[in-house]
Coordinates of C-alpha atoms in Angstrom, one line a residue:
M218 CA 54.8 74.7 17.3
P219 CA 52.4 74.1 19.9
P220 CA 52.1 75.1 23.4
A221 CA 53.9 71.7 25.5
P222 CA 50.9 70.6 27.6
P223 CA 50.5 72.1 31.6
P224 CA 52.6 69.2 33.7
V225 CA 49.7 67.2 35.4
P226 CA 50.3 67.3 38.9
T227 CA 51.3 64.2 40.7
P228 CA 48.6 62.9 43.1
V229 CA 48.6 63.2 46.7
L230 CA 48.0 60.1 48.8
G231 CA 45.0 61.3 50.6
D232 CA 43.3 61.1 46.4
L233 CA 45.0 57.7 45.5
L234 CA 43.5 55.7 48.7
P235 CA 40.1 55.1 48.0
L236 CA 37.2 55.9 51.7
W237 CA 37.3 52.5 52.8
S238 CA 40.9 52.3 54.2
V239 CA 39.4 54.4 57.2
V240 CA 37.6 51.5 58.4
P241 CA 40.7 49.9 60.3
F242 CA 41.4 53.7 62.2
S243 CA 37.7 53.1 63.4
V244 CA 37.4 50.3 64.2
M245 CA 40.3 51.4 66.5
L246 CA 38.7 53.6 67.8
L247 CA 35.8 52.0 68.6
A248 CA 37.5 49.5 70.3
I249 CA 39.4 51.9 72.5
A250 CA 35.6 53.6 73.2
L251 CA 33.7 50.5 73.7
M252 CA 35.7 47.6 75.0
P253 CA 36.4 48.8 78.3
L254 CA 32.4 48.9 79.0
V255 CA 31.4 45.4 77.6
A256 CA 34.4 43.5 78.2
P257 CA 36.9 45.5 81.2
D258 CA 38.4 42.4 81.9
L259 CA 40.2 41.6 78.4
W260 CA 40.5 45.3 77.9
E261 CA 42.3 45.1 80.9
R262 CA 45.2 43.2 79.5
N263 CA 47.7 45.3 77.7
S264 CA 48.6 42.2 75.5
F265 CA 45.3 42.1 74.0
K266 CA 46.1 45.9 72.8
A267 CA 49.1 45.3 71.4
I268 CA 48.0 42.3 69.1
L269 CA 45.0 44.4 68.2
S270 CA 47.1 47.0 67.4
L271 CA 49.1 44.7 65.2
L272 CA 46.1 42.9 63.7
L273 CA 45.1 46.3 62.3
G274 CA 48.0 48.6 62.3
A275 CA 50.3 46.4 60.1
P276 CA 48.8 45.7 57.3
V277 CA 48.1 49.3 57.0
A278 CA 51.2 50.6 57.2
I279 CA 53.2 47.5 54.8
W280 CA 50.0 48.8 52.5
V281 CA 50.5 52.6 52.6
G282 CA 54.5 51.7 52.5
S283 CA 53.9 50.3 49.5
I284 CA 52.6 53.4 48.0
E285 CA 54.6 56.3 49.6
P286 CA 56.7 54.4 52.4
G287 CA 57.6 58.7 53.1
A288 CA 54.4 58.8 54.8
V289 CA 54.4 55.5 57.1
L290 CA 58.4 56.9 58.0
H291 CA 56.8 59.9 59.1
A292 CA 54.0 58.6 61.4
A293 CA 56.7 55.8 62.9
R294 CA 59.2 59.3 64.4
E295 CA 56.0 60.7 65.3
Y296 CA 55.1 58.1 67.3
L297 CA 58.3 57.0 68.6
T298 CA 59.0 61.1 70.0
F299 CA 55.1 61.2 71.4
I300 CA 55.5 57.7 73.4
L301 CA 59.5 59.2 74.8
L302 CA 57.9 62.1 76.0
L303 CA 55.0 60.6 78.0
A304 CA 57.0 57.7 79.0
A305 CA 59.4 60.9 80.6
L306 CA 57.2 62.5 82.0
F307 CA 55.5 59.6 83.7
V308 CA 58.5 58.4 85.1
V309 CA 59.4 62.0 86.1
A310 CA 56.2 62.2 88.3
G311 CA 55.7 58.8 89.7
G312 CA 59.2 60.0 90.9
I313 CA 57.6 62.9 92.9
V314 CA 55.6 61.7 96.4
V315 CA 53.1 64.5 98.2
R316 CA 52.8 62.9 101.4
G317 CA 50.2 64.0 104.3
T318 CA 47.0 65.2 104.0
L319 CA 44.9 68.4 103.5
A320 CA 41.7 68.8 105.3
G321 CA 38.7 67.6 103.2
T322 CA 37.4 70.9 103.3
P323 CA 34.9 72.6 100.3
G324 CA 38.5 75.2 101.0
A325 CA 41.1 73.1 100.6
N326 CA 39.8 70.8 98.1
T327 CA 39.5 73.6 95.7
V328 CA 43.2 74.7 96.5
L329 CA 43.9 71.0 95.4
L330 CA 42.2 71.4 92.3
A331 CA 43.4 74.1 90.8
V332 CA 47.3 73.3 92.2
G333 CA 46.2 70.3 89.7
A334 CA 45.0 72.4 87.0
V335 CA 48.5 74.5 87.3
L336 CA 50.6 71.1 87.4
A337 CA 48.6 69.8 84.4
S338 CA 49.9 72.4 81.9
F339 CA 53.2 71.4 83.3
I340 CA 53.5 67.5 84.2
G341 CA 50.5 66.6 81.6
T342 CA 46.9 65.4 82.8
T343 CA 48.3 61.7 83.5
G344 CA 51.1 63.2 85.6
A345 CA 48.9 65.6 87.7
S346 CA 46.2 63.1 88.3
I347 CA 48.6 60.4 89.7
L348 CA 50.5 62.8 91.8
L349 CA 47.5 64.1 93.2
V350 CA 44.8 61.4 93.4
R351 CA 45.6 59.7 96.4
P352 CA 45.9 63.0 98.6
L353 CA 42.8 64.4 97.1
L354 CA 41.3 61.2 98.6
R355 CA 43.8 60.6 101.9
A356 CA 41.9 64.2 102.5
N357 CA 38.7 63.1 102.5
S358 CA 38.8 59.8 103.8
V359 CA 36.7 60.7 107.0
R360 CA 33.4 61.5 104.5
V361 CA 30.7 60.1 103.1
R362 CA 29.6 62.0 100.0
T363 CA 32.8 62.5 98.1
A364 CA 31.8 61.1 94.5
H365 CA 31.6 64.6 93.0
V366 CA 35.1 65.5 94.6
F367 CA 36.4 63.0 91.6
V368 CA 33.8 64.3 88.9
F369 CA 35.4 67.7 89.4
F370 CA 39.2 66.1 89.5
I371 CA 38.6 65.2 86.5
F372 CA 37.0 67.5 84.1
V373 CA 40.4 70.2 86.2
V374 CA 42.9 68.0 86.4
A375 CA 42.8 65.1 84.0
N376 CA 41.6 67.3 81.3
A377 CA 40.7 70.8 81.6
G378 CA 44.4 71.9 83.2
G379 CA 46.0 70.4 80.8
L380 CA 45.2 73.1 77.8
L381 CA 48.3 75.7 78.2
T382 CA 51.7 73.4 77.1
P383 CA 52.7 70.5 75.0
M384 CA 53.5 68.5 78.2
G385 CA 50.1 69.1 79.5
D386 CA 47.5 66.6 76.8
P387 CA 48.7 64.2 74.3
P388 CA 46.2 66.3 71.6
V389 CA 48.5 69.9 72.1
L390 CA 51.2 67.8 71.9
L391 CA 51.2 66.2 68.7
G392 CA 50.5 69.9 67.6
F393 CA 54.2 70.2 68.8
L394 CA 55.4 67.5 67.0
R395 CA 53.5 68.8 63.4
G396 CA 54.8 72.5 63.7
V397 CA 52.9 74.2 66.0
P398 CA 55.7 76.5 68.7
F399 CA 56.1 75.1 72.1
T400 CA 54.7 78.5 73.1
W401 CA 51.3 78.9 70.9
T402 CA 49.2 77.2 72.8
L403 CA 49.6 79.6 75.9
R404 CA 47.7 82.1 74.5
L405 CA 44.8 80.3 74.9
W406 CA 44.9 81.0 78.3
K407 CA 41.7 83.4 78.8
E408 CA 39.8 80.1 77.6
W409 CA 41.7 77.8 79.9
L410 CA 41.0 80.3 83.1
L411 CA 37.1 80.5 82.4
V412 CA 36.6 77.1 81.8
N413 CA 39.2 76.3 85.3
G414 CA 37.5 79.4 86.5
V415 CA 34.1 78.6 86.3
L416 CA 34.6 75.0 86.9
L417 CA 36.2 75.8 90.7
I418 CA 33.4 78.0 91.4
L419 CA 30.6 75.6 91.2
F420 CA 33.4 73.2 92.6
Y421 CA 33.2 74.9 95.8
V422 CA 29.8 76.1 96.2
I423 CA 28.7 72.1 95.5
D424 CA 31.0 70.5 98.1
S425 CA 30.0 73.6 100.5
T426 CA 26.8 72.7 100.4
I427 CA 26.8 69.1 100.6
F428 CA 29.7 69.7 103.7
R429 CA 27.3 71.0 105.5
G430 CA 24.2 68.8 104.9
E431 CA 27.2 66.3 106.3
D432 CA 27.4 68.3 109.1
I433 CA 23.8 68.0 110.0
E434 CA 22.8 64.2 109.1
R435 CA 25.8 62.6 111.3
G436 CA 25.6 65.6 114.1
V437 CA 29.6 66.4 114.0
D438 CA 31.5 69.1 113.2
L439 CA 33.5 67.7 109.8
D440 CA 35.6 71.4 110.2
R441 CA 37.3 69.9 113.3
V442 CA 37.1 66.3 112.0
A443 CA 38.7 66.8 109.2
V444 CA 41.5 68.8 110.7
K445 CA 42.2 66.5 113.5
H446 CA 43.5 63.6 111.1
Q447 CA 45.3 66.4 109.0
V448 CA 49.4 65.5 108.5
P449 CA 51.4 68.3 107.4
I450 CA 52.4 68.4 103.5
H451 CA 55.6 67.9 102.5
I452 CA 57.8 66.5 99.3
A453 CA 59.7 63.9 98.5
G454 CA 61.4 63.3 95.4
K455 CA 61.8 66.9 95.0
R456 CA 64.7 66.1 93.0
N457 CA 62.0 64.9 89.5
V458 CA 61.1 68.8 89.8
L459 CA 64.6 70.0 88.0
Y460 CA 64.5 66.5 85.6
L461 CA 60.6 68.4 84.4
A462 CA 62.5 71.5 84.1
G463 CA 65.0 69.6 82.3
I464 CA 62.3 68.4 79.7
V465 CA 60.1 71.8 79.0
A466 CA 64.3 73.4 78.5
V467 CA 65.0 70.6 75.9
L468 CA 61.5 70.4 73.9
I469 CA 61.7 74.8 74.0
A470 CA 65.5 74.8 72.5
S471 CA 64.3 71.4 70.0
G472 CA 61.7 73.9 69.1
G473 CA 64.3 77.6 68.7
L474 CA 67.2 76.0 67.8
D475 CA 65.6 73.5 65.1
L476 CA 67.3 70.6 66.4
P477 CA 66.9 67.5 64.9
A478 CA 64.4 64.8 66.3
V479 CA 67.3 62.7 67.0
A480 CA 68.9 65.4 69.8
Q481 CA 65.4 66.4 71.3
S482 CA 65.2 62.1 72.2
A483 CA 68.3 61.4 73.4
G484 CA 67.8 64.8 75.9
I485 CA 64.1 63.5 77.5
L486 CA 65.6 59.6 77.0
A487 CA 68.6 60.7 79.4
L488 CA 66.2 62.4 81.5
L489 CA 63.8 59.9 81.8
A490 CA 67.0 57.5 83.0
L491 CA 68.1 60.1 85.4
S492 CA 65.4 60.1 86.9
W493 CA 64.4 56.1 86.8
F494 CA 67.6 55.6 88.8
S495 CA 68.2 58.6 90.5
T496 CA 64.9 57.7 92.6
P497 CA 64.6 55.1 95.3
K498 CA 62.0 52.5 94.5
A499 CA 60.6 53.8 97.8
L500 CA 59.4 56.7 96.6
H501 CA 57.6 54.6 93.6
A502 CA 56.3 51.9 95.6
E503 CA 54.9 54.6 97.7
N504 CA 53.7 56.3 95.0
G505 CA 51.8 52.7 93.3
F506 CA 54.1 53.8 90.3
T507 CA 53.7 50.5 88.0
W508 CA 54.7 50.5 84.1
H509 CA 51.5 49.2 83.1
P510 CA 50.0 52.8 82.4
I511 CA 52.3 54.0 80.0
L512 CA 52.6 50.4 78.0
E513 CA 49.2 50.7 77.9
V514 CA 49.4 54.0 75.8
A515 CA 52.1 52.5 73.9
A516 CA 50.0 49.7 72.6
V517 CA 46.7 51.3 72.2
F518 CA 49.1 53.9 69.7
A519 CA 50.8 52.2 68.2
G520 CA 47.9 51.1 66.4
I521 CA 46.5 54.2 66.4
F522 CA 49.3 55.7 65.3
A523 CA 49.2 53.5 61.8
T524 CA 45.8 52.8 61.0
M525 CA 45.2 56.5 61.0
V526 CA 47.5 57.5 58.2
P527 CA 45.0 56.8 55.3
A528 CA 41.7 58.8 57.2
L529 CA 44.9 62.0 58.2
A530 CA 45.8 61.8 54.3
I531 CA 41.7 61.1 52.6
L532 CA 40.6 64.1 54.9
N533 CA 43.8 66.5 54.3
A534 CA 43.4 65.9 50.4
R535 CA 39.4 65.9 50.8
G536 CA 38.3 67.7 54.1
T537 CA 36.4 70.0 52.4
A538 CA 33.6 67.5 51.7
L539 CA 32.6 67.5 55.6
G540 CA 31.6 71.2 55.8
L541 CA 33.3 72.8 58.0
V542 CA 33.6 76.3 57.7
H543 CA 33.8 79.1 61.4
P544 CA 35.8 78.0 64.1
W545 CA 32.7 77.1 66.3
Q546 CA 31.6 74.0 64.0
F547 CA 35.2 73.0 64.3
F548 CA 35.1 73.4 68.0
W549 CA 31.9 71.1 68.6
A550 CA 32.8 68.2 66.1
S551 CA 36.1 67.5 67.1
G552 CA 35.0 68.5 70.8
L553 CA 32.0 65.6 70.3
L554 CA 33.9 63.4 69.0
S555 CA 36.7 63.4 71.3
S556 CA 34.2 62.9 74.2
F557 CA 33.4 59.1 73.0
L558 CA 36.8 58.2 71.2
D559 CA 40.6 59.4 71.9
N560 CA 41.0 63.0 71.6
A561 CA 44.6 63.2 70.4
P562 CA 44.0 61.2 67.2
T563 CA 40.3 63.6 67.0
Y564 CA 43.0 66.3 66.9
L565 CA 44.6 65.2 64.4
A566 CA 42.0 64.2 62.0
F567 CA 40.2 67.9 62.4
A568 CA 43.7 70.0 61.8
S569 CA 44.1 67.5 58.8
A570 CA 40.2 68.7 57.7
A571 CA 41.1 72.4 58.8
S572 CA 44.6 71.8 56.8
A573 CA 42.2 70.9 53.6
R574 CA 40.1 73.6 54.4
V575 CA 42.9 76.2 53.8
G576 CA 44.8 73.9 51.1
T577 CA 48.2 73.8 53.4
D578 CA 50.0 70.0 54.7
A579 CA 48.4 69.1 57.2
A580 CA 52.0 67.5 58.0
N581 CA 53.0 70.8 59.0
L582 CA 50.7 72.6 61.0
G583 CA 53.1 75.2 60.9
Q584 CA 51.7 76.1 57.4
L585 CA 47.7 76.1 58.9
L586 CA 48.6 78.7 61.8
A587 CA 50.6 80.6 58.2
H588 CA 47.0 81.4 56.9
P589 CA 45.2 83.9 57.9
E590 CA 42.1 81.6 59.1
G591 CA 44.5 78.8 60.0
E592 CA 44.9 80.3 64.2
S593 CA 41.5 80.7 64.5
L594 CA 40.4 77.0 63.4
L595 CA 43.6 75.4 65.3
A596 CA 42.7 76.9 68.4
A597 CA 39.5 76.2 68.4
I598 CA 40.5 72.0 67.7
T599 CA 42.6 72.3 70.1
L600 CA 40.1 73.7 72.2
G601 CA 37.2 71.2 71.5
S602 CA 40.2 68.1 71.6
V603 CA 40.8 69.0 75.3
L604 CA 38.3 70.1 77.3
M605 CA 35.3 68.2 75.8
G606 CA 37.6 64.9 76.7
A607 CA 36.0 65.8 80.1
N608 CA 32.8 64.9 78.7
T609 CA 32.6 60.8 79.0
Y610 CA 34.9 58.4 81.2
V611 CA 36.6 57.7 77.5
G612 CA 37.7 61.1 76.2
N613 CA 41.0 61.1 78.1
A614 CA 43.1 58.3 78.8
P615 CA 43.5 59.7 82.9
N616 CA 39.7 59.7 83.6
F617 CA 38.7 55.9 83.3
M618 CA 42.6 55.5 85.6
V619 CA 40.8 58.5 88.6
K620 CA 37.3 56.6 88.4
S621 CA 39.5 53.5 89.2
I622 CA 41.5 54.8 92.0
A623 CA 38.7 56.4 93.7
E624 CA 37.1 52.8 93.5
R625 CA 39.7 51.3 95.1
G626 CA 39.9 54.1 97.5
G627 CA 36.0 53.7 98.7
V628 CA 34.3 56.3 96.8
R629 CA 31.3 55.2 94.8
M630 CA 31.8 56.9 91.9
P631 CA 28.7 57.3 89.1
G632 CA 28.1 54.8 86.2
F633 CA 28.7 55.5 82.6
L634 CA 25.6 57.3 82.0
G635 CA 25.7 59.5 85.9
Y636 CA 28.8 61.0 84.8
L637 CA 27.0 61.9 81.5
G638 CA 24.8 63.6 84.0
Y639 CA 27.5 65.6 85.4
S640 CA 28.8 66.6 82.2
A641 CA 26.3 67.4 80.5
A642 CA 24.4 69.7 83.3
I643 CA 28.2 70.8 84.0
L644 CA 30.4 71.4 81.0
L645 CA 28.1 71.5 78.1
P646 CA 26.4 75.1 79.1
L647 CA 29.7 76.3 80.0
F648 CA 31.1 75.0 76.7
L649 CA 27.7 76.9 74.9
V650 CA 29.9 80.3 77.0
M651 CA 33.1 79.7 75.7
T652 CA 31.9 79.5 72.1
W653 CA 29.6 82.5 72.4
L654 CA 32.8 84.6 74.1
F655 CA 35.4 83.3 72.1
L656 CA 35.1 81.3 68.9
V657 CA 31.7 83.1 66.9

């Protein structure tokens, strides 16, 4: 009797989909990158973003669902969990008000940025930016040249500070939702300390030089002027700090106890509701709280999560064709793409490519970490996606928000190319040093 033929392997989704199925995803990312520059008034409307997400995402979801319904359901669950956690952090951080002012001296500004770097990993880069950008504006209101202060604020608070926990930045959160342990990113503390430490030292040197130059130009002692306008710092809405601790506890418990996703979502939703209904509306008004930013994220990411299903599946099945092998290659590839496209889908795209590189399932990044080469690859992708989101205004969601708030506060922020000049001169050399120290 002839031997039975070997079983035919079941084709995976990424092998069934044609390459042109990534076109809607590419269009979505290009819209995110270019629309704020070419049609800012139109892009400001959340209704436009929702319509764009629907037009691009719905056909993809229906088509892929007809081939493999589980892939679409998995993406939908990830999207709902992702948006719920971001909304909870947004609401809770929006209920904390920092009153008073610091003196707008180089030392005080540096301390405020350092505090923001720590807070960003625990209340998110968006939450920390919302919390601290207005106090920073008030602190520097007596100064003339302050654009550099808010550029470094974007570098540190809106980006690099959010590296250490899933609450810090969307790429890290998406990794957590795909099986990366909550505390795994804490092992990147050396890279976090290097980048933020160097940026804070550089900022102090630059701000001190500009500060003393203003003393000479204006013929006044800015130290005395700044102190004269200082109002003691105090915090309102302190109960929201407890709610933040509750969110951390829910995430750690859901990972450590392997709780079902519905239990995690219920806990986070309860804390969101507690914060919203127990925080006086006057505090939300004082903080300039509106639902617009989180609704914007919800509208945009609905399209991203729907359209990226084919792209991630193809990368997971055929990602070896990219030719990326070493951690430093993944760092620069993911980082440069994150500079001009949103860093969250970029993270997932290269995590899928890394999973293909070692032969694991991209839907479970815990498998990637279990591979001997996987941890170094995922660390490189995490670093690139989070840190290089600071390279341009479009690299991370809080960047444009900080720019807009600063400009409404009277600060003349650099344009797109001017900001690129800052990042090319300051960030790129720093990333080269980090590559040499940690990734080769």
